[in-house]
């Protein structure tokens, strides 16, 4: 079937920028206009904005820790809307079904769950299988696992380490690799209460820096498109700008993605010893072309922090709002779930909010800064429309700032920043750049041959309203959203990479599992047979 | 008895006829309760989808214990460790409550209590501490330091232990105080400690006290807990319900959207109050049908092949992990894990049957 979106303002920075004109969709692909052939279906989108489907590179939407958070906090998500008959459980708040629908109605069509520990990978994929409409992917977390740390202690070769990382990516069906407080979670099991880049993991004698370097190398050697995705040490601590700057240096010019950097942009100025160092961090990022970052913006309201940085979560548990938490000393990273309520009137929270916006606005290159709230850690992803509006309007930012403690304006540079994101910059940050960063060659763009993931928005002056309820959304050419309402479910795919590695590592791993976990390694592997509802799609390796 | 036996009112019938009858009962029901005795993720998922379609309630026969643990988490907080991490690291293990091995027979082996922790900085044997009623039980004999106390007085001993650990005074005889303090001293000297408790003899308050003791100990050293309970299969439903509805069991879907209320949606209460007029019993493993479940109309999807006289309709389903592949919660790994069928057969899975029923009901409604 040939579909025509007629007369829209097509914002397509990946190929050709902006133009007003028609866009054609045939089956699941964008196609050229077909001479002499009338469209089977035409949507008049004159005056509306047409973009590729949005891609979220970092949102904790599935897995054992997310599920524990659901069970811990039933009061956070009471729902009282019955769903339409064709969309069962779509109004069940915080369910996987709701997640798929809410993303779709904002025009997002691909989402990455960025923190899957290998032993919970099957659980994460089961949840993703029940997340409708959108395509999904996972990042596999390594860097606190006994096997890797033991390899480093013994000084094993980079090849051997790459084989291990490759085998783990394959067994967990991940799209990339992430380190979360590399070594810090293991150090916490030895009673460390703080852990920095050059601190040594007890028993193993390796530093966080050495772990990160080894993982960066392994990801490069395996030709995984997405660079190592790093959650740095010392998250959330005043003065941790030094950690962020040192980590950028430590990358030695090799590709590195730094996650939710807002949580690392803190100085120690002012009478409370807490200030924004976002300008310094932005300056460093601007100068380091090998580095990409996502922000992890804070927005106000009750939420829950879900993280495999168990050391940080333990330290944060004393500020839990409400006062309850789960600290999981799991295999390798483990994790922690700590509810939190970001308040506009709270000096620290307001500085965090300002820090995130400063980073968005002071990092020059929209191809290297990514749009996240680290859902749900900084805020739920449902706040995206409000955040987009803030990026696009200095007046709106001033209005918000005026309602905050006056000391906030003194401890940040936000009030002085005039930059406003254009629609093209928004499309780069939320579409074109994520596709490039993840190696998704047929997404994030409206060129001919691209996957027909398309979002059409009303050109509403109220940008939050515009991005909250897309006018039309196509997933694989299938019209799934009309005027902000999902019309039907469809199953999304799960994206993975399959790097090549020396299969002999698997025999070694089998023996290790028999000895250390006293269980067959197979028990932890993600088999397609266990996921009858999942269609996997292989993403090509770096050339 | 054939593995694919089906009955209506005790009369042997074909699978299609039994499935049609079960669908009819569910369609006609005012409030059906989907009561799970045992299921894998696929079975739990299918039950929840069907309950969402017909406005039923969902519960598990072991939800009471699982909810008690969850209540502690929801009102206070919890440190949890996997058995393998505990085996690798715990240099000190405090066992609380007698009969720990009743719910978890190979606990001592899984936790490697007799061996030393592989990843401890100072290798050596584990320090085992024990508080319980029967000094003669096997675990007590592993312990260097013990306190003998009846089940009824156990909560008071835990409270006293917590108080002494916090340096508070407690009104006890000198000899009792000495044995408490001996344990406290060992706890405080741990590098990584583990507390295992038997939840079946502790109420929520006592479990919270254990959680509180562990939280206090974590101020200066590392400690975590493992519940010695056998929530096992209830956890499979808990997890599945968590992502599908946002809530743990017990869940009601009568209003179209899920509601979680441990009292209102308890299967037993729903049956005994006659709010529910149908029990759909799902047991793809050995699980005993509770007597109260037969007080109303009963449709049974069960791996047990013998006829259940109280059942209006009975359909034999495969045993998950034996007749068909299965994903279920595994205590040893504290995660959902996959089990390949050990003896693959054609007996339909509970999930397949429930999906068939859902499809037939949706067809009729369309
Ligand atoms: Zn994150």
mmCIF file with all atom_site columns, N, CA and C and ligand atoms in Angstrom, chain A residues 58-60 114-115 178 231 259-260 306-307 374-375 377, ligand 1:
data_model
loop_
_atom_site.group_PDB
_atom_site.id
_atom_site.type_symbol
_atom_site.label_atom_id
_atom_site.label_alt_id
_atom_site.label_comp_id
_atom_site.label_asym_id
_atom_site.label_entity_id
_atom_site.label_seq_id
_atom_site.pdbx_PDB_ins_code
_atom_site.Cartn_x
_atom_site.Cartn_y
_atom_site.Cartn_z
_atom_site.occupancy
_atom_site.B_iso_or_equiv
_atom_site.pdbx_formal_charge
_atom_site.auth_seq_id
_atom_site.auth_comp_id
_atom_site.auth_asym_id
_atom_site.auth_atom_id
_atom_site.pdbx_PDB_model_num
ATOM   1  N  N   . UNK A 1 58  ? 18.362 5.823  26.361 1.00 0.00 ? 58  UNK A N   1
ATOM   2  C  CA  . UNK A 1 58  ? 18.640 5.475  27.763 1.00 0.00 ? 58  UNK A CA  1
ATOM   3  C  C   . UNK A 1 58  ? 17.381 5.660  28.617 1.00 0.00 ? 58  UNK A C   1
ATOM   4  N  N   . UNK A 1 59  ? 16.628 4.596  28.790 1.00 0.00 ? 59  UNK A N   1
ATOM   5  C  CA  . UNK A 1 59  ? 15.390 4.688  29.566 1.00 0.00 ? 59  UNK A CA  1
ATOM   6  C  C   . UNK A 1 59  ? 15.139 3.335  30.224 1.00 0.00 ? 59  UNK A C   1
ATOM   7  N  N   . UNK A 1 60  ? 15.085 3.344  31.552 1.00 0.00 ? 60  UNK A N   1
ATOM   8  C  CA  . UNK A 1 60  ? 14.951 2.070  32.278 1.00 0.00 ? 60  UNK A CA  1
ATOM   9  C  C   . UNK A 1 60  ? 13.494 1.618  32.267 1.00 0.00 ? 60  UNK A C   1
ATOM   10 N  N   . UNK A 1 114 ? 18.886 0.481  29.166 1.00 0.00 ? 114 UNK A N   1
ATOM   11 C  CA  . UNK A 1 114 ? 20.338 0.565  29.198 1.00 0.00 ? 114 UNK A CA  1
ATOM   12 C  C   . UNK A 1 114 ? 21.015 -0.149 30.362 1.00 0.00 ? 114 UNK A C   1
ATOM   13 N  N   . UNK A 1 115 ? 20.338 -0.972 31.110 1.00 0.00 ? 115 UNK A N   1
ATOM   14 C  CA  . UNK A 1 115 ? 21.007 -1.551 32.290 1.00 0.00 ? 115 UNK A CA  1
ATOM   15 C  C   . UNK A 1 115 ? 20.520 -2.967 32.541 1.00 0.00 ? 115 UNK A C   1
ATOM   16 N  N   . UNK A 1 178 ? 27.560 -1.695 28.639 1.00 0.00 ? 178 UNK A N   1
ATOM   17 C  CA  . UNK A 1 178 ? 27.578 -0.592 29.583 1.00 0.00 ? 178 UNK A CA  1
ATOM   18 C  C   . UNK A 1 178 ? 28.385 -0.975 30.811 1.00 0.00 ? 178 UNK A C   1
ATOM   19 N  N   . UNK A 1 231 ? 28.406 4.698  32.951 1.00 0.00 ? 231 UNK A N   1
ATOM   20 C  CA  . UNK A 1 231 ? 27.868 5.368  34.136 1.00 0.00 ? 231 UNK A CA  1
ATOM   21 C  C   . UNK A 1 231 ? 29.073 5.521  35.057 1.00 0.00 ? 231 UNK A C   1
ATOM   22 N  N   . UNK A 1 259 ? 26.812 8.526  30.380 1.00 0.00 ? 259 UNK A N   1
ATOM   23 C  CA  . UNK A 1 259 ? 25.381 8.511  30.647 1.00 0.00 ? 259 UNK A CA  1
ATOM   24 C  C   . UNK A 1 259 ? 24.993 9.570  31.679 1.00 0.00 ? 259 UNK A C   1
ATOM   25 N  N   . UNK A 1 260 ? 23.798 10.094 31.518 1.00 0.00 ? 260 UNK A N   1
ATOM   26 C  CA  . UNK A 1 260 ? 23.166 11.035 32.458 1.00 0.00 ? 260 UNK A CA  1
ATOM   27 C  C   . UNK A 1 260 ? 24.164 11.950 33.167 1.00 0.00 ? 260 UNK A C   1
ATOM   28 N  N   . UNK A 1 306 ? 16.196 3.866  40.056 1.00 0.00 ? 306 UNK A N   1
ATOM   29 C  CA  . UNK A 1 306 ? 16.461 2.447  39.832 1.00 0.00 ? 306 UNK A CA  1
ATOM   30 C  C   . UNK A 1 306 ? 17.841 2.366  39.217 1.00 0.00 ? 306 UNK A C   1
ATOM   31 N  N   . UNK A 1 307 ? 18.791 1.765  39.908 1.00 0.00 ? 307 UNK A N   1
ATOM   32 C  CA  . UNK A 1 307 ? 20.146 1.795  39.378 1.00 0.00 ? 307 UNK A CA  1
ATOM   33 C  C   . UNK A 1 307 ? 20.935 0.576  39.791 1.00 0.00 ? 307 UNK A C   1
ATOM   34 N  N   . UNK A 1 374 ? 17.009 9.870  32.034 1.00 0.00 ? 374 UNK A N   1
ATOM   35 C  CA  . UNK A 1 374 ? 17.422 8.654  32.722 1.00 0.00 ? 374 UNK A CA  1
ATOM   36 C  C   . UNK A 1 374 ? 16.188 8.013  33.378 1.00 0.00 ? 374 UNK A C   1
ATOM   37 N  N   . UNK A 1 375 ? 15.085 8.015  32.639 1.00 0.00 ? 375 UNK A N   1
ATOM   38 C  CA  . UNK A 1 375 ? 13.811 7.509  33.164 1.00 0.00 ? 375 UNK A CA  1
ATOM   39 C  C   . UNK A 1 375 ? 14.008 6.244  33.986 1.00 0.00 ? 375 UNK A C   1
ATOM   40 N  N   . UNK A 1 377 ? 14.922 7.877  36.707 1.00 0.00 ? 377 UNK A N   1
ATOM   41 C  CA  . UNK A 1 377 ? 15.810 8.390  37.757 1.00 0.00 ? 377 UNK A CA  1
ATOM   42 C  C   . UNK A 1 377 ? 15.804 9.904  37.912 1.00 0.00 ? 377 UNK A C   1
HETATM 43 ZN ZN1 . LIG C 2 .   ? 20.354 5.068  33.737 1.00 0.00 ? 1   LIG C ZN1 1
#
